[in-house]
Amino acid sequence: MTARELDAAGITDPSLRHAYTRCRELNARHGKTYFLATRLLPAHRRPAVHALYGFARWADDIVDSQGSHRNSPERAAALEELSTSLRHGLSTRSSTEPVVHALADTAHRYEIDPRHFHDFMTAMRDDLTVTDYPTYADLCRYMHGSAGVIGLQMLPVLGATVPRTEAEPYAAALGVAFQLTNFLRDVGEDLDRGRVYVPADLLNAYGVDRDHLQWSRDTCRRDTRITRALRAFEALTRGIYRQAVPGIALLSPVSRPCIRSAFVLYSGILDAVADDGYNVLHRRAVVPRRRRAVVALDGLARIMHARIRHRSAPTGDSPQPSNSAPAPVRSRPAALVRRGTA
């Protein structure tokens, strides 16, 4: 966390400044796409975003990254310890754990519903024992806690030009779209962790099952049935992006460039997966650096425009929501297997 960001947010306590800085480090290390987009937010809002994503990464690391040298009981104990620290932090606005300390302060500052954090922890516990999802409906229930609530946590920080309840469905949908994108990109890596997030009913519709995916991963061989299933999962994900698009215009004008950039960068991962022939069982698809730079420059231009409009708005009036949507997501010929709800 830069001193300018902390000063802009009015965070002066040394221990709290250290806590927010720790969260920023986690976000920068693990979430390169969203970290880039966060740089497009006003300085005073960035610490809160880093606190939310830093905590999410901390919990996810317990479930995933530490799995190589911790058995399930140890991970479960570590996750329960974090849950206890979270409950105490949210009730007292303080914690000896820096990441929880920053999160609790952010939750208090922006009046974020504590239920969203508890739902998130429930989803993290599921990751310790649940290794696949029979249906898309089952996956949606999991994604409410693992992704939808992230959008709901972010909304108060980003601000909206409408009542919060009106913008919440779109915020949750965008969180789900981002996670579905990660699921598609990381099919091979998740399989190595013992998990399959592509629903079994979708795979079965194309003659694919978990063993078939494992065979492809182990032998580095491809199968057109797997490709068709993954293409259908991509189409389903693009459908959730379309559900989320209208919500961007409901955000505070100065926050829209950040979320629009995240939208374009994440949906660009889908393009990269498709361009690579849905070869996600064998390598990770990435958005080219040049594409990231173009999106960042576009975001900066939009920020300047939003700030000029905000400064020139008559006293007592707030800038109206922009009707411009993100650049169209490139469509694919595959039809949606099932339209998700969030």
mmCIF file of C-alpha atoms in Angstrom:
data_model
loop_
_atom_site.group_PDB
_atom_site.id
_atom_site.type_symbol
_atom_site.label_atom_id
_atom_site.label_comp_id
_atom_site.label_asym_id
_atom_site.label_seq_id
_atom_site.Cartn_x
_atom_site.Cartn_y
_atom_site.Cartn_z
ATOM 1 C CA MET A 1 0.000 0.000 0.000
ATOM 2 C CA THR A 2 1.410 3.356 -0.938
ATOM 3 C CA ALA A 3 1.413 6.102 1.654
ATOM 4 C CA ARG A 4 -0.638 8.264 -0.711
ATOM 5 C CA GLU A 5 -3.430 5.676 -0.859
ATOM 6 C CA LEU A 6 -3.484 5.237 2.900
ATOM 7 C CA ASP A 7 -3.422 8.975 3.495
ATOM 8 C CA ALA A 8 -6.224 9.484 0.976
ATOM 9 C CA ALA A 9 -8.327 6.886 2.793
ATOM 10 C CA GLY A 10 -7.690 8.557 6.160
ATOM 11 C CA ILE A 11 -5.877 5.505 7.553
ATOM 12 C CA THR A 12 -3.358 6.870 10.052
ATOM 13 C CA ASP A 13 -2.930 4.179 12.727
ATOM 14 C CA PRO A 14 0.477 2.482 12.161
ATOM 15 C CA SER A 15 -0.775 -1.060 12.829
ATOM 16 C CA LEU A 16 -3.714 -0.551 10.490
ATOM 17 C CA ARG A 17 -1.477 0.879 7.779
ATOM 18 C CA HIS A 18 0.694 -2.234 8.108
ATOM 19 C CA ALA A 19 -2.403 -4.442 7.861
ATOM 20 C CA TYR A 20 -3.615 -2.804 4.658
ATOM 21 C CA THR A 21 -0.128 -2.982 3.183
ATOM 22 C CA ARG A 22 -0.069 -6.730 3.803
ATOM 23 C CA CYS A 23 -3.369 -7.092 1.940
ATOM 24 C CA ARG A 24 -2.047 -5.124 -0.990
ATOM 25 C CA GLU A 25 0.946 -7.446 -1.201
ATOM 26 C CA LEU A 26 -1.332 -10.494 -1.347
ATOM 27 C CA ASN A 27 -3.484 -8.937 -4.052
ATOM 28 C CA ALA A 28 -0.467 -7.927 -6.137
ATOM 29 C CA ARG A 29 1.100 -11.384 -5.900
ATOM 30 C CA HIS A 30 -1.963 -13.506 -6.643
ATOM 31 C CA GLY A 31 -4.444 -11.372 -8.566
ATOM 32 C CA LYS A 32 -2.496 -9.674 -11.351
ATOM 33 C CA THR A 33 -5.537 -9.034 -13.556
ATOM 34 C CA TYR A 34 -7.667 -7.468 -10.873
ATOM 35 C CA PHE A 35 -4.704 -5.710 -9.250
ATOM 36 C CA LEU A 36 -4.141 -3.874 -12.530
ATOM 37 C CA ALA A 37 -7.802 -2.870 -12.657
ATOM 38 C CA THR A 38 -7.724 -1.722 -9.027
ATOM 39 C CA ARG A 39 -5.076 0.837 -9.951
ATOM 40 C CA LEU A 40 -7.819 2.619 -11.909
ATOM 41 C CA LEU A 41 -9.848 3.339 -8.769
ATOM 42 C CA PRO A 42 -9.538 6.621 -6.845
ATOM 43 C CA ALA A 43 -6.683 6.318 -4.355
ATOM 44 C CA HIS A 44 -8.915 6.486 -1.277
ATOM 45 C CA ARG A 45 -10.911 3.402 -2.363
ATOM 46 C CA ARG A 46 -7.981 1.134 -3.183
ATOM 47 C CA PRO A 47 -7.065 0.091 0.386
ATOM 48 C CA ALA A 48 -10.559 -1.315 0.969
ATOM 49 C CA VAL A 49 -10.425 -3.339 -2.266
ATOM 50 C CA HIS A 50 -7.045 -4.745 -1.286
ATOM 51 C CA ALA A 51 -8.423 -5.678 2.142
ATOM 52 C CA LEU A 52 -11.344 -7.596 0.611
ATOM 53 C CA TYR A 53 -9.244 -9.441 -1.945
ATOM 54 C CA GLY A 54 -6.332 -9.932 0.445
ATOM 55 C CA PHE A 55 -8.598 -11.741 2.893
ATOM 56 C CA ALA A 56 -10.087 -13.864 0.116
ATOM 57 C CA ARG A 57 -6.598 -14.839 -1.031
ATOM 58 C CA TRP A 58 -5.535 -15.628 2.532
ATOM 59 C CA ALA A 59 -8.426 -18.052 2.976
ATOM 60 C CA ASP A 60 -7.912 -19.546 -0.470
ATOM 61 C CA ASP A 61 -4.240 -20.139 0.276
ATOM 62 C CA ILE A 62 -5.212 -22.198 3.308
ATOM 63 C CA VAL A 63 -7.463 -24.338 1.146
ATOM 64 C CA ASP A 64 -5.186 -24.644 -1.895
ATOM 65 C CA SER A 65 -1.574 -23.509 -1.750
ATOM 66 C CA GLN A 66 -0.839 -25.063 1.610
ATOM 67 C CA GLY A 67 -2.424 -28.342 0.583
ATOM 68 C CA SER A 68 0.908 -29.638 -0.659
ATOM 69 C CA HIS A 69 2.264 -29.895 2.878
ATOM 70 C CA ARG A 70 -0.866 -29.876 5.063
ATOM 71 C CA ASN A 71 -3.377 -32.671 5.322
ATOM 72 C CA SER A 72 -7.102 -31.993 5.377
ATOM 73 C CA PRO A 73 -7.501 -31.932 9.195
ATOM 74 C CA GLU A 74 -4.703 -29.356 9.452
ATOM 75 C CA ARG A 75 -6.241 -27.209 6.752
ATOM 76 C CA ALA A 76 -9.660 -27.493 8.380
ATOM 77 C CA ALA A 77 -8.170 -26.403 11.697
ATOM 78 C CA ALA A 78 -6.408 -23.447 10.059
ATOM 79 C CA LEU A 79 -9.632 -22.413 8.325
ATOM 80 C CA GLU A 80 -11.594 -22.640 11.571
ATOM 81 C CA GLU A 81 -8.969 -20.532 13.310
ATOM 82 C CA LEU A 82 -9.387 -17.926 10.580
ATOM 83 C CA SER A 83 -13.182 -18.060 10.981
ATOM 84 C CA THR A 84 -12.852 -17.435 14.712
ATOM 85 C CA SER A 85 -10.495 -14.535 14.057
ATOM 86 C CA LEU A 86 -12.945 -13.161 11.492
ATOM 87 C CA ARG A 87 -15.927 -13.277 13.861
ATOM 88 C CA HIS A 88 -13.950 -11.540 16.576
ATOM 89 C CA GLY A 89 -12.537 -8.967 14.167
ATOM 90 C CA LEU A 90 -15.930 -8.061 12.724
ATOM 91 C CA SER A 91 -17.373 -7.575 16.208
ATOM 92 C CA THR A 92 -14.452 -5.550 17.605
ATOM 93 C CA ARG A 93 -13.035 -3.933 14.423
ATOM 94 C CA SER A 94 -9.599 -5.194 15.439
ATOM 95 C CA SER A 95 -7.433 -8.308 15.190
ATOM 96 C CA THR A 96 -3.887 -9.445 15.829
ATOM 97 C CA GLU A 97 -3.953 -10.968 12.334
ATOM 98 C CA PRO A 98 -3.143 -8.086 9.934
ATOM 99 C CA VAL A 99 -5.329 -9.306 7.072
ATOM 100 C CA VAL A 100 -8.346 -9.709 9.351
ATOM 101 C CA HIS A 101 -7.624 -6.328 10.956
ATOM 102 C CA ALA A 102 -7.775 -4.574 7.582
ATOM 103 C CA LEU A 103 -10.872 -6.500 6.555
ATOM 104 C CA ALA A 104 -12.717 -5.661 9.768
ATOM 105 C CA ASP A 105 -11.860 -1.985 9.383
ATOM 106 C CA THR A 106 -13.100 -1.993 5.777
ATOM 107 C CA ALA A 107 -16.327 -3.762 6.726
ATOM 108 C CA HIS A 108 -17.002 -1.130 9.374
ATOM 109 C CA ARG A 109 -16.107 1.851 7.167
ATOM 110 C CA TYR A 110 -18.337 0.748 4.301
ATOM 111 C CA GLU A 111 -21.082 -0.964 6.332
ATOM 112 C CA ILE A 112 -20.643 -4.296 4.537
ATOM 113 C CA ASP A 113 -23.052 -7.001 5.684
ATOM 114 C CA PRO A 114 -21.066 -9.496 7.839
ATOM 115 C CA ARG A 115 -23.159 -12.296 6.354
ATOM 116 C CA HIS A 116 -21.208 -11.981 3.100
ATOM 117 C CA PHE A 117 -17.969 -12.896 4.876
ATOM 118 C CA HIS A 118 -19.519 -15.821 6.720
ATOM 119 C CA ASP A 119 -21.014 -17.153 3.463
ATOM 120 C CA PHE A 120 -17.570 -16.919 1.912
ATOM 121 C CA MET A 121 -16.026 -18.969 4.716
ATOM 122 C CA THR A 122 -18.716 -21.614 4.276
ATOM 123 C CA ALA A 123 -17.701 -21.990 0.634
ATOM 124 C CA MET A 124 -14.050 -22.282 1.657
ATOM 125 C CA ARG A 125 -14.954 -25.125 4.008
ATOM 126 C CA ASP A 126 -16.724 -26.862 1.144
ATOM 127 C CA ASP A 127 -13.483 -26.827 -0.823
ATOM 128 C CA LEU A 128 -11.916 -29.050 1.833
ATOM 129 C CA THR A 129 -14.344 -31.900 1.188
ATOM 130 C CA VAL A 130 -16.286 -31.320 -2.043
ATOM 131 C CA THR A 131 -14.385 -32.402 -5.132
ATOM 132 C CA ASP A 132 -16.990 -32.050 -7.889
ATOM 133 C CA TYR A 133 -20.497 -30.796 -8.633
ATOM 134 C CA PRO A 134 -23.200 -33.049 -10.130
ATOM 135 C CA THR A 135 -25.208 -30.178 -11.631
ATOM 136 C CA TYR A 136 -24.826 -26.524 -12.524
ATOM 137 C CA ALA A 137 -27.374 -25.705 -9.819
ATOM 138 C CA ASP A 138 -25.047 -27.341 -7.273
ATOM 139 C CA LEU A 139 -22.152 -25.265 -8.574
ATOM 140 C CA CYS A 140 -24.237 -22.070 -8.340
ATOM 141 C CA ARG A 141 -24.915 -22.700 -4.654
ATOM 142 C CA TYR A 142 -21.190 -22.982 -4.058
ATOM 143 C CA MET A 143 -20.403 -19.903 -6.171
ATOM 144 C CA HIS A 144 -22.769 -17.718 -4.174
ATOM 145 C CA GLY A 145 -20.354 -17.971 -1.240
ATOM 146 C CA SER A 146 -17.113 -18.209 -3.180
ATOM 147 C CA ALA A 147 -17.748 -15.491 -5.784
ATOM 148 C CA GLY A 148 -21.168 -13.847 -5.668
ATOM 149 C CA VAL A 149 -20.576 -12.443 -2.198
ATOM 150 C CA ILE A 150 -17.249 -10.967 -3.345
ATOM 151 C CA GLY A 151 -19.214 -8.758 -5.717
ATOM 152 C CA LEU A 152 -21.613 -7.880 -2.902
ATOM 153 C CA GLN A 153 -18.689 -6.976 -0.618
ATOM 154 C CA MET A 154 -17.171 -4.788 -3.313
ATOM 155 C CA LEU A 155 -20.319 -2.850 -4.151
ATOM 156 C CA PRO A 156 -20.319 -0.512 -1.103
ATOM 157 C CA VAL A 157 -16.676 0.364 -1.798
ATOM 158 C CA LEU A 158 -17.286 1.082 -5.470
ATOM 159 C CA GLY A 159 -20.432 3.079 -4.817
ATOM 160 C CA ALA A 160 -23.582 3.182 -6.930
ATOM 161 C CA THR A 161 -25.906 5.778 -8.393
ATOM 162 C CA VAL A 162 -28.940 3.687 -7.420
ATOM 163 C CA PRO A 163 -30.013 2.019 -4.160
ATOM 164 C CA ARG A 164 -27.594 -0.747 -3.248
ATOM 165 C CA THR A 165 -30.255 -3.456 -3.530
ATOM 166 C CA GLU A 166 -30.842 -2.531 -7.173
ATOM 167 C CA ALA A 167 -27.188 -2.978 -8.094
ATOM 168 C CA GLU A 168 -26.531 -6.103 -6.014
ATOM 169 C CA PRO A 169 -27.743 -8.756 -8.519
ATOM 170 C CA TYR A 170 -25.386 -7.408 -11.174
ATOM 171 C CA ALA A 171 -22.463 -7.230 -8.743
ATOM 172 C CA ALA A 172 -23.019 -10.832 -7.703
ATOM 173 C CA ALA A 173 -23.320 -11.954 -11.331
ATOM 174 C CA LEU A 174 -20.012 -10.318 -12.224
ATOM 175 C CA GLY A 175 -18.301 -12.077 -9.327
ATOM 176 C CA VAL A 176 -19.679 -15.388 -10.583
ATOM 177 C CA ALA A 177 -18.609 -14.638 -14.175
ATOM 178 C CA PHE A 178 -15.053 -13.958 -13.011
ATOM 179 C CA GLN A 179 -14.942 -17.219 -11.094
ATOM 180 C CA LEU A 180 -16.380 -19.275 -13.943
ATOM 181 C CA THR A 181 -13.634 -17.794 -16.106
ATOM 182 C CA ASN A 182 -11.023 -18.966 -13.605
ATOM 183 C CA PHE A 183 -12.622 -22.413 -13.490
ATOM 184 C CA LEU A 184 -12.317 -22.775 -17.265
ATOM 185 C CA ARG A 185 -8.751 -21.460 -17.372
ATOM 186 C CA ASP A 186 -7.654 -23.691 -14.466
ATOM 187 C CA VAL A 187 -9.329 -27.012 -15.334
ATOM 188 C CA GLY A 188 -5.985 -28.834 -15.411
ATOM 189 C CA GLU A 189 -4.576 -27.231 -12.258
ATOM 190 C CA ASP A 190 -7.795 -27.840 -10.321
ATOM 191 C CA LEU A 191 -7.747 -31.467 -11.413
ATOM 192 C CA ASP A 192 -4.268 -31.756 -9.907
ATOM 193 C CA ARG A 193 -5.780 -30.508 -6.628
ATOM 194 C CA GLY A 194 -8.434 -33.201 -6.836
ATOM 195 C CA ARG A 195 -11.285 -30.913 -7.922
ATOM 196 C CA VAL A 196 -13.488 -30.568 -10.982
ATOM 197 C CA TYR A 197 -15.592 -27.419 -11.168
ATOM 198 C CA VAL A 198 -17.123 -28.068 -14.584
ATOM 199 C CA PRO A 199 -20.496 -29.608 -13.624
ATOM 200 C CA ALA A 200 -20.894 -33.315 -14.289
ATOM 201 C CA ASP A 201 -24.208 -32.832 -16.109
ATOM 202 C CA LEU A 202 -22.539 -30.518 -18.619
ATOM 203 C CA LEU A 203 -19.637 -32.937 -19.131
ATOM 204 C CA ASN A 204 -21.976 -35.902 -19.483
ATOM 205 C CA ALA A 205 -23.956 -34.103 -22.190
ATOM 206 C CA TYR A 206 -20.850 -34.408 -24.356
ATOM 207 C CA GLY A 207 -19.825 -37.921 -23.322
ATOM 208 C CA VAL A 208 -17.162 -36.755 -20.854
ATOM 209 C CA ASP A 209 -16.608 -37.597 -17.194
ATOM 210 C CA ARG A 210 -13.969 -36.959 -14.542
ATOM 211 C CA ASP A 211 -11.905 -39.998 -15.536
ATOM 212 C CA HIS A 212 -11.871 -38.782 -19.112
ATOM 213 C CA LEU A 213 -10.467 -35.418 -18.010
ATOM 214 C CA GLN A 214 -7.827 -37.163 -15.902
ATOM 215 C CA TRP A 215 -6.841 -39.335 -18.863
ATOM 216 C CA SER A 216 -6.309 -36.249 -21.014
ATOM 217 C CA ARG A 217 -4.334 -34.523 -18.266
ATOM 218 C CA ASP A 218 -2.096 -37.539 -17.677
ATOM 219 C CA THR A 219 -1.446 -38.442 -21.307
ATOM 220 C CA CYS A 220 -1.404 -34.904 -22.808
ATOM 221 C CA ARG A 221 -3.805 -36.239 -25.430
ATOM 222 C CA ARG A 222 -6.858 -34.364 -26.640
ATOM 223 C CA ASP A 223 -10.397 -35.443 -27.451
ATOM 224 C CA THR A 224 -13.025 -33.546 -29.418
ATOM 225 C CA ARG A 225 -15.681 -34.457 -26.844
ATOM 226 C CA ILE A 226 -13.721 -32.630 -24.132
ATOM 227 C CA THR A 227 -13.234 -29.655 -26.434
ATOM 228 C CA ARG A 228 -16.985 -29.450 -27.093
ATOM 229 C CA ALA A 229 -17.758 -29.646 -23.369
ATOM 230 C CA LEU A 230 -15.292 -26.878 -22.552
ATOM 231 C CA ARG A 231 -16.658 -24.736 -25.376
ATOM 232 C CA ALA A 232 -20.132 -25.123 -23.880
ATOM 233 C CA PHE A 233 -18.790 -24.092 -20.469
ATOM 234 C CA GLU A 234 -17.269 -21.008 -22.089
ATOM 235 C CA ALA A 235 -20.630 -20.153 -23.685
ATOM 236 C CA LEU A 236 -22.366 -20.543 -20.334
ATOM 237 C CA THR A 237 -19.824 -18.185 -18.772
ATOM 238 C CA ARG A 238 -20.346 -15.561 -21.459
ATOM 239 C CA GLY A 239 -24.044 -15.693 -20.653
ATOM 240 C CA ILE A 240 -23.300 -14.668 -17.062
ATOM 241 C CA TYR A 241 -21.132 -11.802 -18.317
ATOM 242 C CA ARG A 242 -24.103 -10.576 -20.353
ATOM 243 C CA GLN A 243 -26.254 -10.646 -17.233
ATOM 244 C CA ALA A 244 -23.678 -8.531 -15.382
ATOM 245 C CA VAL A 245 -23.088 -5.850 -18.048
ATOM 246 C CA PRO A 246 -25.996 -3.510 -17.113
ATOM 247 C CA GLY A 247 -24.649 -3.200 -13.578
ATOM 248 C CA ILE A 248 -21.517 -1.325 -14.654
ATOM 249 C CA ALA A 249 -23.569 1.742 -15.601
ATOM 250 C CA LEU A 250 -25.107 1.702 -12.106
ATOM 251 C CA LEU A 251 -21.762 2.167 -10.368
ATOM 252 C CA SER A 252 -20.245 5.446 -9.244
ATOM 253 C CA PRO A 253 -18.766 7.111 -12.361
ATOM 254 C CA VAL A 254 -15.235 7.118 -10.924
ATOM 255 C CA SER A 255 -15.456 3.355 -10.259
ATOM 256 C CA ARG A 256 -16.721 2.305 -13.667
ATOM 257 C CA PRO A 257 -13.321 2.371 -15.458
ATOM 258 C CA CYS A 258 -11.931 -0.110 -12.905
ATOM 259 C CA ILE A 259 -14.780 -2.582 -13.249
ATOM 260 C CA ARG A 260 -15.029 -2.130 -16.983
ATOM 261 C CA SER A 261 -11.308 -2.927 -17.281
ATOM 262 C CA ALA A 262 -11.674 -6.002 -15.068
ATOM 263 C CA PHE A 263 -14.639 -7.067 -17.207
ATOM 264 C CA VAL A 264 -12.662 -6.741 -20.434
ATOM 265 C CA LEU A 265 -9.523 -8.399 -19.049
ATOM 266 C CA TYR A 266 -11.371 -11.357 -17.540
ATOM 267 C CA SER A 267 -13.549 -11.936 -20.585
ATOM 268 C CA GLY A 268 -10.311 -11.710 -22.556
ATOM 269 C CA ILE A 269 -9.202 -14.856 -20.742
ATOM 270 C CA LEU A 270 -12.127 -16.630 -22.406
ATOM 271 C CA ASP A 271 -10.874 -15.378 -25.758
ATOM 272 C CA ALA A 272 -7.393 -16.671 -24.956
ATOM 273 C CA VAL A 273 -8.793 -20.088 -23.987
ATOM 274 C CA ALA A 274 -10.773 -20.312 -27.222
ATOM 275 C CA ASP A 275 -7.851 -19.107 -29.341
ATOM 276 C CA ASP A 276 -5.713 -21.844 -27.778
ATOM 277 C CA GLY A 277 -8.245 -24.473 -28.792
ATOM 278 C CA TYR A 278 -9.571 -25.059 -25.242
ATOM 279 C CA ASN A 279 -6.295 -26.736 -24.358
ATOM 280 C CA VAL A 280 -6.696 -25.866 -20.652
ATOM 281 C CA LEU A 281 -5.997 -29.404 -19.478
ATOM 282 C CA HIS A 282 -2.428 -29.021 -20.678
ATOM 283 C CA ARG A 283 -1.501 -25.352 -20.297
ATOM 284 C CA ARG A 284 -2.874 -22.096 -18.906
ATOM 285 C CA ALA A 285 -4.218 -19.494 -21.312
ATOM 286 C CA VAL A 286 -3.109 -15.925 -20.646
ATOM 287 C CA VAL A 287 -4.088 -12.486 -21.914
ATOM 288 C CA PRO A 288 -1.168 -10.975 -23.870
ATOM 289 C CA ARG A 289 0.649 -8.095 -22.181
ATOM 290 C CA ARG A 290 -0.104 -5.790 -25.095
ATOM 291 C CA ARG A 291 -3.820 -6.410 -24.587
ATOM 292 C CA ARG A 292 -3.487 -5.626 -20.878
ATOM 293 C CA ALA A 293 -1.699 -2.372 -21.700
ATOM 294 C CA VAL A 294 -4.382 -1.306 -24.174
ATOM 295 C CA VAL A 295 -7.122 -1.979 -21.615
ATOM 296 C CA ALA A 296 -5.216 -0.062 -18.929
ATOM 297 C CA LEU A 297 -4.753 2.957 -21.206
ATOM 298 C CA ASP A 298 -8.425 2.896 -22.115
ATOM 299 C CA GLY A 299 -9.269 2.775 -18.421
ATOM 300 C CA LEU A 300 -7.070 5.788 -17.713
ATOM 301 C CA ALA A 301 -8.784 7.763 -20.468
ATOM 302 C CA ARG A 302 -12.175 6.907 -19.021
ATOM 303 C CA ILE A 303 -11.034 7.946 -15.558
ATOM 304 C CA MET A 304 -10.024 11.375 -16.796
ATOM 305 C CA HIS A 305 -13.357 11.745 -18.572
ATOM 306 C CA ALA A 306 -15.296 10.690 -15.468
ATOM 307 C CA ARG A 307 -13.366 13.103 -13.247
ATOM 308 C CA ILE A 308 -13.921 15.994 -15.641
ATOM 309 C CA ARG A 309 -17.651 15.259 -15.745
ATOM 310 C CA HIS A 310 -17.770 14.955 -11.970
ATOM 311 C CA ARG A 311 -16.017 18.290 -11.444
ATOM 312 C CA SER A 312 -18.189 20.072 -14.007
ATOM 313 C CA ALA A 313 -21.493 18.717 -12.651
ATOM 314 C CA PRO A 314 -23.709 21.488 -11.172
ATOM 315 C CA THR A 315 -23.739 21.729 -7.390
ATOM 316 C CA GLY A 316 -26.260 19.341 -5.926
ATOM 317 C CA ASP A 317 -26.329 17.181 -9.029
ATOM 318 C CA SER A 318 -24.491 13.920 -9.523
ATOM 319 C CA PRO A 319 -23.291 12.683 -12.905
ATOM 320 C CA GLN A 320 -25.789 10.396 -14.570
ATOM 321 C CA PRO A 321 -24.867 6.772 -15.235
ATOM 322 C CA SER A 322 -23.113 6.275 -18.521
ATOM 323 C CA ASN A 323 -24.985 4.211 -21.066
ATOM 324 C CA SER A 324 -21.771 2.886 -22.564
ATOM 325 C CA ALA A 325 -21.166 -0.802 -22.005
ATOM 326 C CA PRO A 326 -17.827 -2.587 -22.105
ATOM 327 C CA ALA A 327 -16.445 -3.497 -25.491
ATOM 328 C CA PRO A 328 -18.576 -6.370 -26.830
ATOM 329 C CA VAL A 329 -17.408 -9.784 -25.724
ATOM 330 C CA ARG A 330 -16.588 -11.854 -28.778
ATOM 331 C CA SER A 331 -19.370 -14.350 -29.270
ATOM 332 C CA ARG A 332 -18.910 -18.024 -29.977
ATOM 333 C CA PRO A 333 -21.173 -20.354 -31.964
ATOM 334 C CA ALA A 334 -21.885 -22.769 -29.121
ATOM 335 C CA ALA A 335 -25.270 -22.364 -27.458
ATOM 336 C CA LEU A 336 -25.697 -22.105 -23.712
ATOM 337 C CA VAL A 337 -26.156 -25.485 -22.095
ATOM 338 C CA ARG A 338 -28.079 -23.867 -19.306
ATOM 339 C CA ARG A 339 -28.442 -20.215 -18.407
ATOM 340 C CA GLY A 340 -27.164 -19.642 -14.877
ATOM 341 C CA THR A 341 -28.656 -17.356 -12.295
ATOM 342 C CA ALA A 342 -26.822 -15.354 -9.706
#
